[in-house]
mmCIF file of C-alpha atoms in Angstrom:
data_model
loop_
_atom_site.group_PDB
_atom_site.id
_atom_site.type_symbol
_atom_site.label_atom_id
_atom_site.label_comp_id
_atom_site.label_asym_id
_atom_site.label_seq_id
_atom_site.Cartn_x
_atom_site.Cartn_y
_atom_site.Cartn_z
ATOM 1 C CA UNK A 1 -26.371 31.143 -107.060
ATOM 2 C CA UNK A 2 -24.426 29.301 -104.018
ATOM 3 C CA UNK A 3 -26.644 26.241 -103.114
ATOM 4 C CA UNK A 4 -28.867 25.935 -100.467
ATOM 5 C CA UNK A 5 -28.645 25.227 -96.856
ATOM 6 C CA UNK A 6 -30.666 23.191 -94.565
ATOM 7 C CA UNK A 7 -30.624 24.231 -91.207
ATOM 8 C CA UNK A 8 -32.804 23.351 -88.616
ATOM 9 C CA UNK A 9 -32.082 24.685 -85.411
ATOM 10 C CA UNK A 10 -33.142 28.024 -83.680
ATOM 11 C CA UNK A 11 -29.243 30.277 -82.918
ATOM 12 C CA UNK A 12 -28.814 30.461 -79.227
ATOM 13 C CA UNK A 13 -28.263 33.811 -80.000
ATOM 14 C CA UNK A 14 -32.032 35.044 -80.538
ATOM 15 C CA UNK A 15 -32.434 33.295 -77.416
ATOM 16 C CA UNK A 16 -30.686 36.861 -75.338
ATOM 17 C CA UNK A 17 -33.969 38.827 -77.152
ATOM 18 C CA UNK A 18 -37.019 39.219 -77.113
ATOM 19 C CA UNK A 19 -38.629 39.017 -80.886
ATOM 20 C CA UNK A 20 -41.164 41.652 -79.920
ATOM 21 C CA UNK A 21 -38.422 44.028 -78.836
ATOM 22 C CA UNK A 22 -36.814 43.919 -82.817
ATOM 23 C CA UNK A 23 -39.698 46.198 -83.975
ATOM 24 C CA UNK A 24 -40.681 43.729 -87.049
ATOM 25 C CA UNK A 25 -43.568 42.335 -88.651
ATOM 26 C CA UNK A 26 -43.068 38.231 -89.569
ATOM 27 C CA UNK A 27 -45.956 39.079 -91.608
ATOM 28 C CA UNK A 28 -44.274 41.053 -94.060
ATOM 29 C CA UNK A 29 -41.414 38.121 -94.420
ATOM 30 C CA UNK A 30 -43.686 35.122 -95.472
ATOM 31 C CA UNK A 31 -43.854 31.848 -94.581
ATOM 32 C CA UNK A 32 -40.042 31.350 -94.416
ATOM 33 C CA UNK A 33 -39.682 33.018 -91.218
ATOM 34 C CA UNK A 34 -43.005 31.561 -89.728
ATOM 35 C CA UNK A 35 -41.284 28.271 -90.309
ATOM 36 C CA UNK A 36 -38.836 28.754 -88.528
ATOM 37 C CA UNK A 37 -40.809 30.391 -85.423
ATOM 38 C CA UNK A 38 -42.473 26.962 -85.732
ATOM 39 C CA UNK A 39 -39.171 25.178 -85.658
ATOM 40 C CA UNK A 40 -39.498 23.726 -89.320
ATOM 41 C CA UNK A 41 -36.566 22.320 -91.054
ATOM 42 C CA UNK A 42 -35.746 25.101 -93.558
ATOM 43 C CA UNK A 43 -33.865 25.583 -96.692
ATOM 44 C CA UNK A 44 -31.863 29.113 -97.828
ATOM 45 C CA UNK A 45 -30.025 30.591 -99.826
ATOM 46 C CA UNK A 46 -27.018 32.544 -99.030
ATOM 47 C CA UNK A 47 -28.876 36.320 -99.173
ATOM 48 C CA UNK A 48 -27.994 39.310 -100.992
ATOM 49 C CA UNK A 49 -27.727 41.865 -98.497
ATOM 50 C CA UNK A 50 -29.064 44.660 -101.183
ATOM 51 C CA UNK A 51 -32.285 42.579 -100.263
ATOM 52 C CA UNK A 52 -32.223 43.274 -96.626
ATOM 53 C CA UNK A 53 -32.752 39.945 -95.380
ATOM 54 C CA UNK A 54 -34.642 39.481 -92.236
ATOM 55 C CA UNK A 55 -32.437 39.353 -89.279
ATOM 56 C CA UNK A 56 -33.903 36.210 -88.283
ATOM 57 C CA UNK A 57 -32.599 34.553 -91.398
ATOM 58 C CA UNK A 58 -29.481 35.743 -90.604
ATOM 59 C CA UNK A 59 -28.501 34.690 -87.363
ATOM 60 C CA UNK A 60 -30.236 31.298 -88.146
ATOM 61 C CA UNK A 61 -27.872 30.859 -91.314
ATOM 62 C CA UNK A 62 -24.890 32.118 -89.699
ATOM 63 C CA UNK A 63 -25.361 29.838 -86.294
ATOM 64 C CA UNK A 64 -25.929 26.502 -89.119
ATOM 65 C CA UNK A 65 -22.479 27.795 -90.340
ATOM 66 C CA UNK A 66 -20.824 27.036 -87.441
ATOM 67 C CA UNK A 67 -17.969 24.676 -87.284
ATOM 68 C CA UNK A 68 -17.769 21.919 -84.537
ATOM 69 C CA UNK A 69 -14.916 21.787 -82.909
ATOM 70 C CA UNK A 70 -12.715 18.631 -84.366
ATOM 71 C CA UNK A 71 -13.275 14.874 -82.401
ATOM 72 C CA UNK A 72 -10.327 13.806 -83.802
ATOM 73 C CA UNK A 73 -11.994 10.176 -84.299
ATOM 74 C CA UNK A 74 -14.099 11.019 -87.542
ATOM 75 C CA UNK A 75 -11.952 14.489 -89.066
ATOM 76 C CA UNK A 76 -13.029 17.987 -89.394
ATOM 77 C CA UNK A 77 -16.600 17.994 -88.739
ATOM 78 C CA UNK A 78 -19.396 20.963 -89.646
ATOM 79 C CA UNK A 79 -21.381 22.032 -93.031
ATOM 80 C CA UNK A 80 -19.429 21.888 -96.386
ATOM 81 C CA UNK A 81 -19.176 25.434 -97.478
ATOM 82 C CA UNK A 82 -20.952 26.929 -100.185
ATOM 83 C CA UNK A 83 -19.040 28.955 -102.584
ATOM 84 C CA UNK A 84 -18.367 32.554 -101.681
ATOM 85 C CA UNK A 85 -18.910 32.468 -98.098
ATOM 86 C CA UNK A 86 -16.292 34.055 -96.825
ATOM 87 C CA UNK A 87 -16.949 36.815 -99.145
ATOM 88 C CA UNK A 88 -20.454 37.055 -97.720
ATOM 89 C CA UNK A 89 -19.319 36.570 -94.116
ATOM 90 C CA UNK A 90 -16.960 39.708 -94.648
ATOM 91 C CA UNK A 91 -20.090 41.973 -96.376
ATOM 92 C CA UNK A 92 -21.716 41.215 -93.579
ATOM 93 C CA UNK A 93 -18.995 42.115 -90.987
ATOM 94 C CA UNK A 94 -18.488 45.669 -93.576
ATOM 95 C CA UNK A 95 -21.974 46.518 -93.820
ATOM 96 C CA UNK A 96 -23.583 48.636 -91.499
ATOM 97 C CA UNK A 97 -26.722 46.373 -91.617
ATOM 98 C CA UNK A 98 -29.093 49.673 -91.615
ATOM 99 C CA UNK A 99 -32.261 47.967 -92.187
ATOM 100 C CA UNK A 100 -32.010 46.368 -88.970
ATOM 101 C CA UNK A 101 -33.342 49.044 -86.261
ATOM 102 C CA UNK A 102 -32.016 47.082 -82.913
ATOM 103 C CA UNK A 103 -27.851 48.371 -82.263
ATOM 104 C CA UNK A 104 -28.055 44.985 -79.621
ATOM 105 C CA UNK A 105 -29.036 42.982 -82.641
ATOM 106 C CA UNK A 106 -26.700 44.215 -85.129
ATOM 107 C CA UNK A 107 -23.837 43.317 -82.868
ATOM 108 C CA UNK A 108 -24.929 40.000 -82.432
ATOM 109 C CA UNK A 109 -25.123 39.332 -86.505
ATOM 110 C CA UNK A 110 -21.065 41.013 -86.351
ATOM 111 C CA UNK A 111 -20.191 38.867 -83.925
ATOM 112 C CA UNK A 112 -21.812 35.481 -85.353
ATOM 113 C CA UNK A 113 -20.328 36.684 -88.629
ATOM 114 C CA UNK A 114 -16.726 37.275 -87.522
ATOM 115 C CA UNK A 115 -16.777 33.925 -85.324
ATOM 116 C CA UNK A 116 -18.041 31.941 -88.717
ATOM 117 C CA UNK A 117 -14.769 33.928 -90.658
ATOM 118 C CA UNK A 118 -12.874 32.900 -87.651
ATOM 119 C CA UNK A 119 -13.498 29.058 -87.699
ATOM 120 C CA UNK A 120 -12.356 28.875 -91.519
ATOM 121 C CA UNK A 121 -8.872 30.854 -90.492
ATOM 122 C CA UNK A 122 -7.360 27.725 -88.918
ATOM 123 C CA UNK A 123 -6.773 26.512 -84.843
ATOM 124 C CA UNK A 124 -4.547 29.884 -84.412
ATOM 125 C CA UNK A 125 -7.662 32.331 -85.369
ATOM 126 C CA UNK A 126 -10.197 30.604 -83.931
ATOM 127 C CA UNK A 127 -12.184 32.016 -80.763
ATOM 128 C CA UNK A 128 -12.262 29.970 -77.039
ATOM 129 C CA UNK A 129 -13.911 26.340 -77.530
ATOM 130 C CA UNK A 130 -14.604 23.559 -75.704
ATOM 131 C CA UNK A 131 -14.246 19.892 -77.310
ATOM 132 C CA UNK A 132 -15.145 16.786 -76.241
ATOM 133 C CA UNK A 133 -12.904 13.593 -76.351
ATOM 134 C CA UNK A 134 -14.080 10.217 -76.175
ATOM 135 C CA UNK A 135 -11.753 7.814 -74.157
ATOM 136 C CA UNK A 136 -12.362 3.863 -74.254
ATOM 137 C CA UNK A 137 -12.360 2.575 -70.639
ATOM 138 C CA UNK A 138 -10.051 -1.289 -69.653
ATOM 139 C CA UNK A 139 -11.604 -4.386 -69.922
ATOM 140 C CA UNK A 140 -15.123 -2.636 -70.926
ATOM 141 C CA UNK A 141 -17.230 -1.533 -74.057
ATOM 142 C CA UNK A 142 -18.132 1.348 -71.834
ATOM 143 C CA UNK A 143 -16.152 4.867 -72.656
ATOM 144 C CA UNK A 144 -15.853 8.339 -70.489
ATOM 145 C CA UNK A 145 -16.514 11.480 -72.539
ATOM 146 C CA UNK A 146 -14.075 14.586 -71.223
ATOM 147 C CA UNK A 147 -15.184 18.065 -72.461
ATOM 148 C CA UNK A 148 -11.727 20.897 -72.182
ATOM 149 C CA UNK A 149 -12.223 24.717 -72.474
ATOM 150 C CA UNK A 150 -9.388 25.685 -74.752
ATOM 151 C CA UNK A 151 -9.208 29.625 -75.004
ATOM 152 C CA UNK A 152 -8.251 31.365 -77.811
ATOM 153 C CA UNK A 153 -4.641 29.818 -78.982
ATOM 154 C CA UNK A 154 -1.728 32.475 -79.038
ATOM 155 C CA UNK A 155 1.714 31.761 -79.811
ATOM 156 C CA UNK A 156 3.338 32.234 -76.984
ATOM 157 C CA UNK A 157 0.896 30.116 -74.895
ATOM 158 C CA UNK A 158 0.880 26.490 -77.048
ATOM 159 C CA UNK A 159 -0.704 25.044 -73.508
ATOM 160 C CA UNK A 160 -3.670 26.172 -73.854
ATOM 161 C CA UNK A 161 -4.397 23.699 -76.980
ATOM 162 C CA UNK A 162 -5.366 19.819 -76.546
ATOM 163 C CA UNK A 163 -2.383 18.061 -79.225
ATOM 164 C CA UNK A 164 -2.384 15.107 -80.764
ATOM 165 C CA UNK A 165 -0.296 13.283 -78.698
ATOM 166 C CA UNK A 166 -2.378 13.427 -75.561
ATOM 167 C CA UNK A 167 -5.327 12.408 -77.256
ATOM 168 C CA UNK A 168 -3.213 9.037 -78.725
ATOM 169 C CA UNK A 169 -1.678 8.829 -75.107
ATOM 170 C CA UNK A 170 -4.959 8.950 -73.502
ATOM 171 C CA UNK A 171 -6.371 6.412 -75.786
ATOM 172 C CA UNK A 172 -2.893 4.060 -75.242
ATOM 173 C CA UNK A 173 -3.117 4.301 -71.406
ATOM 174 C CA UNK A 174 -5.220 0.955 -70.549
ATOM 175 C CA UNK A 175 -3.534 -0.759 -73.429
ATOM 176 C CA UNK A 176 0.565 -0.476 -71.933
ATOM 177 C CA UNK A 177 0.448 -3.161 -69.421
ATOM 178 C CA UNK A 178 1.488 -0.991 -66.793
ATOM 179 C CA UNK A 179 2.071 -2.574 -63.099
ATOM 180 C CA UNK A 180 -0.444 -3.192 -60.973
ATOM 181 C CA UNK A 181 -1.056 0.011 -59.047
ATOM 182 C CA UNK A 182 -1.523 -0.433 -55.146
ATOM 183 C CA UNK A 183 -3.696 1.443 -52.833
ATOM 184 C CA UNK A 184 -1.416 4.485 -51.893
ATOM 185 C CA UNK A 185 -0.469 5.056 -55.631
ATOM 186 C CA UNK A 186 -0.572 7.856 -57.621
ATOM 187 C CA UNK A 187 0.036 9.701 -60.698
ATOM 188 C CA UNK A 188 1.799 13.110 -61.887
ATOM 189 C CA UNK A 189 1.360 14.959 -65.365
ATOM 190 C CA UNK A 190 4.174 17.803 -66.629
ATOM 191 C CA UNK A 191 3.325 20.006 -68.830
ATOM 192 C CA UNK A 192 -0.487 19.265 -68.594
ATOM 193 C CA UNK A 193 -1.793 21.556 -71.051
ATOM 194 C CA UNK A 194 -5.560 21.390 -71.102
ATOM 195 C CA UNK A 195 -5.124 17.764 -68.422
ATOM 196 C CA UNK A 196 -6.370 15.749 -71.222
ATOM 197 C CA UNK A 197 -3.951 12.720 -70.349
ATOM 198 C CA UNK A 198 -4.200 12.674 -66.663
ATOM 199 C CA UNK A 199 -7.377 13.236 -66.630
ATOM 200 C CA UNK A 200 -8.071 10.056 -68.120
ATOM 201 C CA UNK A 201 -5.304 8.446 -66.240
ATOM 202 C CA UNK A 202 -7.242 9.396 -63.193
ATOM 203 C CA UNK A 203 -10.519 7.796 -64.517
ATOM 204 C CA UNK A 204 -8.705 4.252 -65.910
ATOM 205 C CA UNK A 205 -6.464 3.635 -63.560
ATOM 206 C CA UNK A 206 -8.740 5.150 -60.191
ATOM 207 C CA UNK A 207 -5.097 6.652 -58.564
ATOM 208 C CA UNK A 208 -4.821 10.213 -57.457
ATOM 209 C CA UNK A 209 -2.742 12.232 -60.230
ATOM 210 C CA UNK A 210 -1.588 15.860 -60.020
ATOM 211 C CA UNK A 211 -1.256 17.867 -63.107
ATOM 212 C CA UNK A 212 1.230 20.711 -63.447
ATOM 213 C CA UNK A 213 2.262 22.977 -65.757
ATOM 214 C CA UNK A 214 2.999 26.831 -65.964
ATOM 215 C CA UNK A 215 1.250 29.728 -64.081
ATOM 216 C CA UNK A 216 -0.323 30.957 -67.014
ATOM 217 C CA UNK A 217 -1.560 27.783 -67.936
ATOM 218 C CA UNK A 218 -2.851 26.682 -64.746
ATOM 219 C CA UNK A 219 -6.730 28.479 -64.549
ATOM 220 C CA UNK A 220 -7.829 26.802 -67.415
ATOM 221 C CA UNK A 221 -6.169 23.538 -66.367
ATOM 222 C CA UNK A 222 -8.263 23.849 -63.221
ATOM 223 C CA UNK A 223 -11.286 24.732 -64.717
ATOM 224 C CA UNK A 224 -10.656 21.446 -66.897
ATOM 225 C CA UNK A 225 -10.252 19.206 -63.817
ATOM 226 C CA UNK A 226 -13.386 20.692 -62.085
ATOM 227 C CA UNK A 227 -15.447 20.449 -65.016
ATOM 228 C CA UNK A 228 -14.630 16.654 -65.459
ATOM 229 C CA UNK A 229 -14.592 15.223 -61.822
ATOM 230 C CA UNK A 230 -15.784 11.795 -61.163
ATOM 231 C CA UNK A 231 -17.002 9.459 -58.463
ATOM 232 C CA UNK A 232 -13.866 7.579 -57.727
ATOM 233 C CA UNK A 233 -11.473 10.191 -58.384
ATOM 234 C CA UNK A 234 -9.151 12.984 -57.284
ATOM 235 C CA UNK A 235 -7.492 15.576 -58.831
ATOM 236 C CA UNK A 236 -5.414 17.787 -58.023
ATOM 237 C CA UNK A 237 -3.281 21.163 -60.088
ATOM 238 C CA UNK A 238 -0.918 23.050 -59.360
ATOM 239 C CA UNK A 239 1.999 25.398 -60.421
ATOM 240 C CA UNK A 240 5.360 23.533 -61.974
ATOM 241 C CA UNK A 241 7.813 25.051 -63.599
ATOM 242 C CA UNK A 242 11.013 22.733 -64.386
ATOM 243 C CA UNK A 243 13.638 25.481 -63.953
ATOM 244 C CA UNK A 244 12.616 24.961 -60.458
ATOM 245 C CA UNK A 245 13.820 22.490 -57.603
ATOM 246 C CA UNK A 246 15.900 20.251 -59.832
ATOM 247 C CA UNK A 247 18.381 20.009 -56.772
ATOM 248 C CA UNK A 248 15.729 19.642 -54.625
ATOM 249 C CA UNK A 249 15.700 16.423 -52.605
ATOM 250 C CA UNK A 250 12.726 14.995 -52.352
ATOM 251 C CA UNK A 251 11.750 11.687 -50.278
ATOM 252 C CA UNK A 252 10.404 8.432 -51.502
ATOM 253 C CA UNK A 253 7.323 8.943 -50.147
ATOM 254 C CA UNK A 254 6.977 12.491 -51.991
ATOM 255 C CA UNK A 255 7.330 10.712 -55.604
ATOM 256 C CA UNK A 256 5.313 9.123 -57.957
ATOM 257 C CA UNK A 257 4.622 5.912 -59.316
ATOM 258 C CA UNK A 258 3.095 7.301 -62.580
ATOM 259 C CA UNK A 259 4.577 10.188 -64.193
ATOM 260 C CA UNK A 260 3.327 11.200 -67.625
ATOM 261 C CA UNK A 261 4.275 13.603 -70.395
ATOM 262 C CA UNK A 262 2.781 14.337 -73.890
ATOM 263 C CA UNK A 263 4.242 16.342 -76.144
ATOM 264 C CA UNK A 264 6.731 18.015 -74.170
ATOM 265 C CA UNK A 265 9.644 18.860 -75.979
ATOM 266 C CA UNK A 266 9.718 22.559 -77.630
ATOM 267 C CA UNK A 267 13.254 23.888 -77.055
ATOM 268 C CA UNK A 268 16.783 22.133 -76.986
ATOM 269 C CA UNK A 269 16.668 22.933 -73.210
ATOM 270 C CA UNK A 270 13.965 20.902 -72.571
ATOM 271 C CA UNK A 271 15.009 17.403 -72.948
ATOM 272 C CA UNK A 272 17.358 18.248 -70.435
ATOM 273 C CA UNK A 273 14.419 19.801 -68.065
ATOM 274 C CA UNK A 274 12.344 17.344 -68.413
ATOM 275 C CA UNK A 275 14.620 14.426 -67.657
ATOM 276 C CA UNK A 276 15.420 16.611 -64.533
ATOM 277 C CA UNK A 277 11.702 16.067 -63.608
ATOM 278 C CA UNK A 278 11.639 12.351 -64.123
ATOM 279 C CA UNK A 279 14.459 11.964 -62.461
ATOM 280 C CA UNK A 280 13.478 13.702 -59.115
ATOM 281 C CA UNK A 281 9.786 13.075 -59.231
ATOM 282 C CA UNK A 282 9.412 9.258 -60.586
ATOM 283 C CA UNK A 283 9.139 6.736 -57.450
ATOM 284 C CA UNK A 284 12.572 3.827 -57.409
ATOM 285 C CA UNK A 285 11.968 0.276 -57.783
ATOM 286 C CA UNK A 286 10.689 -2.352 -60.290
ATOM 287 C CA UNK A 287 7.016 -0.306 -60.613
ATOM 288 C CA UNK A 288 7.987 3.304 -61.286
ATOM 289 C CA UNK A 289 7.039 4.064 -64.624
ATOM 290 C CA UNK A 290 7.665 7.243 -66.746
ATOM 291 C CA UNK A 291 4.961 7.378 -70.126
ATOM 292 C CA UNK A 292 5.486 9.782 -72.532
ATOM 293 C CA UNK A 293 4.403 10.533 -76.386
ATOM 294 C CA UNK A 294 5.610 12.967 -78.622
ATOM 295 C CA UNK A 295 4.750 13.924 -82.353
ATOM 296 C CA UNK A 296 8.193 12.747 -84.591
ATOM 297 C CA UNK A 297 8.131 17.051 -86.166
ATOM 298 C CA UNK A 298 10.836 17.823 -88.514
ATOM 299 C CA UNK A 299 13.861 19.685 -87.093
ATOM 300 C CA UNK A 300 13.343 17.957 -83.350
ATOM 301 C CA UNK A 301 15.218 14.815 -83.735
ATOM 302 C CA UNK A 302 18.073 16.216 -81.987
ATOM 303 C CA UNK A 303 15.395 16.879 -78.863
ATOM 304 C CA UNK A 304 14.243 13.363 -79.158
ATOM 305 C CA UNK A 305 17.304 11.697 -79.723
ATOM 306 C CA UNK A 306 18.455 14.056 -76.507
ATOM 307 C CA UNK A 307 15.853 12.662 -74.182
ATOM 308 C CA UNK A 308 16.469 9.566 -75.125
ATOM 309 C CA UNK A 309 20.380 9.811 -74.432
ATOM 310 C CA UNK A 310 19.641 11.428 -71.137
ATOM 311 C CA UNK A 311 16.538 9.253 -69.505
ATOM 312 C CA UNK A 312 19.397 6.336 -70.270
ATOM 313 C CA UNK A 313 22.357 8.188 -68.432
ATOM 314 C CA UNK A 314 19.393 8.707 -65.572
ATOM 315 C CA UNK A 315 19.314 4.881 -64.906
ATOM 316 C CA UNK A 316 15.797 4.582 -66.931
ATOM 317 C CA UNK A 317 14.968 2.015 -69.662
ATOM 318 C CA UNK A 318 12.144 1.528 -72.299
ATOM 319 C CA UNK A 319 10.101 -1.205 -71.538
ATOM 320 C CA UNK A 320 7.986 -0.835 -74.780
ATOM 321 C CA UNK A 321 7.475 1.856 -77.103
ATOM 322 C CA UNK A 322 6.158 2.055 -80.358
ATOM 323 C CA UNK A 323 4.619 4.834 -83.288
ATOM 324 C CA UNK A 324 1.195 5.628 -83.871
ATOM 325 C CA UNK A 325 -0.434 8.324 -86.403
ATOM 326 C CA UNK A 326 -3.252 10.751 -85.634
ATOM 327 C CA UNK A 327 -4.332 14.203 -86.771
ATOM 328 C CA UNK A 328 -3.952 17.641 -85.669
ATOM 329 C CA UNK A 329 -5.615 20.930 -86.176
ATOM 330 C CA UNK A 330 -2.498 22.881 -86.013
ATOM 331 C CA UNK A 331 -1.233 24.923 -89.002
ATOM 332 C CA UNK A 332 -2.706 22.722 -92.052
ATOM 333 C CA UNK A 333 -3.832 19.769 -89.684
ATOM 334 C CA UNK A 334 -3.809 16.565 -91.177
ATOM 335 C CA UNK A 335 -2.109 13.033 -89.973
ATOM 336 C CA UNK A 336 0.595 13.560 -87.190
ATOM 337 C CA UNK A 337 2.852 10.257 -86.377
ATOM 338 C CA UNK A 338 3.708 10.272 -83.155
ATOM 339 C CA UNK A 339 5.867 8.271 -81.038
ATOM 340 C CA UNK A 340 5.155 6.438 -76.886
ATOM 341 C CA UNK A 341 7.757 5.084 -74.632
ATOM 342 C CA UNK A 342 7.088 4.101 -71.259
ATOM 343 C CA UNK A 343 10.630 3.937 -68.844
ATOM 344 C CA UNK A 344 11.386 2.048 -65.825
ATOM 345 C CA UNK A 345 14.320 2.078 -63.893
ATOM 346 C CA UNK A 346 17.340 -0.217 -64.903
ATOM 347 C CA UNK A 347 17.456 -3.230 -62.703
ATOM 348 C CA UNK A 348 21.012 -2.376 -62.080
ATOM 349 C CA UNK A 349 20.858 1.113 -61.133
ATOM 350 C CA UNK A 350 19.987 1.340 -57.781
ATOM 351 C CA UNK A 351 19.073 4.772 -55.851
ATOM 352 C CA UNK A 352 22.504 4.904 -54.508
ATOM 353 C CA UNK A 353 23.875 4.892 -58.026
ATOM 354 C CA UNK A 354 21.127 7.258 -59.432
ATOM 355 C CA UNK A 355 22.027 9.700 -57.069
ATOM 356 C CA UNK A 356 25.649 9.380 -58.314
ATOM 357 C CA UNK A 357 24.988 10.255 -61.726
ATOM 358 C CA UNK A 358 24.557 13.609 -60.169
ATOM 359 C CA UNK A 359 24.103 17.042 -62.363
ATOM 360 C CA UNK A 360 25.132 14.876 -65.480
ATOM 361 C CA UNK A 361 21.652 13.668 -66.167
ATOM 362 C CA UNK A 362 19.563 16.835 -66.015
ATOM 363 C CA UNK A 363 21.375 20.037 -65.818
ATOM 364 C CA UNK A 364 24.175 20.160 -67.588
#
């Protein structure tokens, strides 16, 4: 027999119905299910459907299954599995549940049952979630919490996922020794993904910041920034795409004096891209600064050492840069190393001489 389960929580999904609409008796099921009308801790086993369980068992089982999305500060967390419960997640999702009279309510078990499979299928097969990151704020033992929608992950959209890297950027923000911003600063983000890192930018350093990625990446991004607004700060999002504008001339006044990047390298095209963006976007002089953190994969040290060679042709230097390790949910998860750099501009490569280097740096 698999071993029991506490549970103590009532499924927001009975919440949608009415008890008296099911058509049941909770006198006929004991004191099990009085328990948990009473909101009693409660222990189960995983049931037999050939019993017909009660559907309130069910969905109250099933919703204690759930998996938390990952903090990325303490590991996977949720239950520990019993043995056989996928098995007895996919019965469920076969069987046509006839004991249970309600069609409404036999959707809802499907659905709580396929969501539970889901969760166990890894990052790629699970449904829309929203997780919460914790982010330590300068100079205080106070921290903000920022809570991102990611939808469900495909493929061919890797923005819509929060990485390691901007979690370990986010975190390493306050601790750079950045210069001291002045009043009409402010702060860009390519390839923003789900905003994580300039969203926390925007609440340590207290500096407008615009974050930018692709069109199909953008309504989420904005639902992220209006979700997490703060006193003190402004946000902004819009549309970016790096194939764009490289020639563009921009003025002085139109750049930035932050411009961050996590995880942004995906192709052998876009090292070159993205030093195109630096390079017209990030504001001359001693206090520009360009921060950026990617994970050290297998088969992309070519892209690295790329971006490297090109934000040095561009005029740009690393003031400091280092490796840290966190972990991932992607494919297997586990411990990603990941490497920061923050770049100013050479002290000997003036604007004239940047705008000499000419096509060299980004486009070719």
């Amino acid at each position: 027999m698999a071993p029991a389960l506490i549970l103590s929580t009532l499924p927001p999904e009975l919440e949608e119905f009415s008890f008296q609409s099911l058509d049941v008796s909770f006198h006929d099921y004991g004191d099990d299910v009085m328990g948990l009308m009473c909101g009693w801790p409660l222990v189960f086993d995983l049931p037999a459907l050939n019993t017909r369980p009660p559907v309130e068992s069910l969905l109250y089982i099933l919703n204690g299954l759930a998996i938390a999305p990952t903090s990325w500060e303490k590991g996977v967390e949720g239950v520990v599995d019993p043995p056989g419960l996928s098995k007895w997640l996919v019965t469920i999702i076969a069987s046509p549940l006839e004991w249970i009279r309600n069609d409404e309510v036999k959707e809802v078990v499907w659905e709580a049952a396929s969501t539970r499979l889901a969760e166990r299928c890894g990052r790629t097969a699970m449904p829309s979630q929203t997780r919460t990151f914790q982010i330590p704020l300068p100079f205080s033992q106070k921290s903000i919490n920022l809570s991102l929608h990611e939808p469900t992950l495909t493929a061919d959209n890797l923005g819509l996922k929060t990485w390691a890297s901007s979690y370990l950027l986010s975190k390493r923000l306050p601790l750079l020794g950045l210069p001291t911003f002045s009043p009409s600063a402010k702060a860009l983000e390519l390839g923003a993904g789900t905003g994580l890192v300039g969203l926390a930018a925007a609440a340590i350093f207290k500096i407008p910041i615009l974050l930018t990625d692709l069109p199909d990446i953008v309504p989420n991004l904005q639902h992220n920034a209006n979700t997490n607004s703060a006193s003190g700060t402004t946000v902004s999002v819009s549309v970016m795409d790096w194939r764009d504008g490289v020639d563009e001339v921009v003025s002085e006044g139109e750049k930035y004096d932050l411009v961050l990047a996590a995880d942004p390298l995906y192709s052998p095209e876009h090292p070159r891209l993205l030093v195109g963006m630096v390079r017209k976007w990030l504001k001359k002089g001693t206090h520009g600064r360009a921060v950026v953190e990617m994970p050290l994969r297998d088969g992309y040290g070519s892209e690295r050492g790329d971006f490297r060679s090109r934000m040095e042709r561009a005029g740009l230097e690393i003031k400091s840069e280092g490796v840290e390790t966190g972990v991932d949910d992607w494919g297997a998860g586990g411990e990603v190393e990941c490497w920061w750099s923050v770049w100013g501009w050479n002290g000997d490569c003036g604007v004239s001489s940047i705008k000499a280097l000419g096509d060299d740096v980004g486009l070719d």
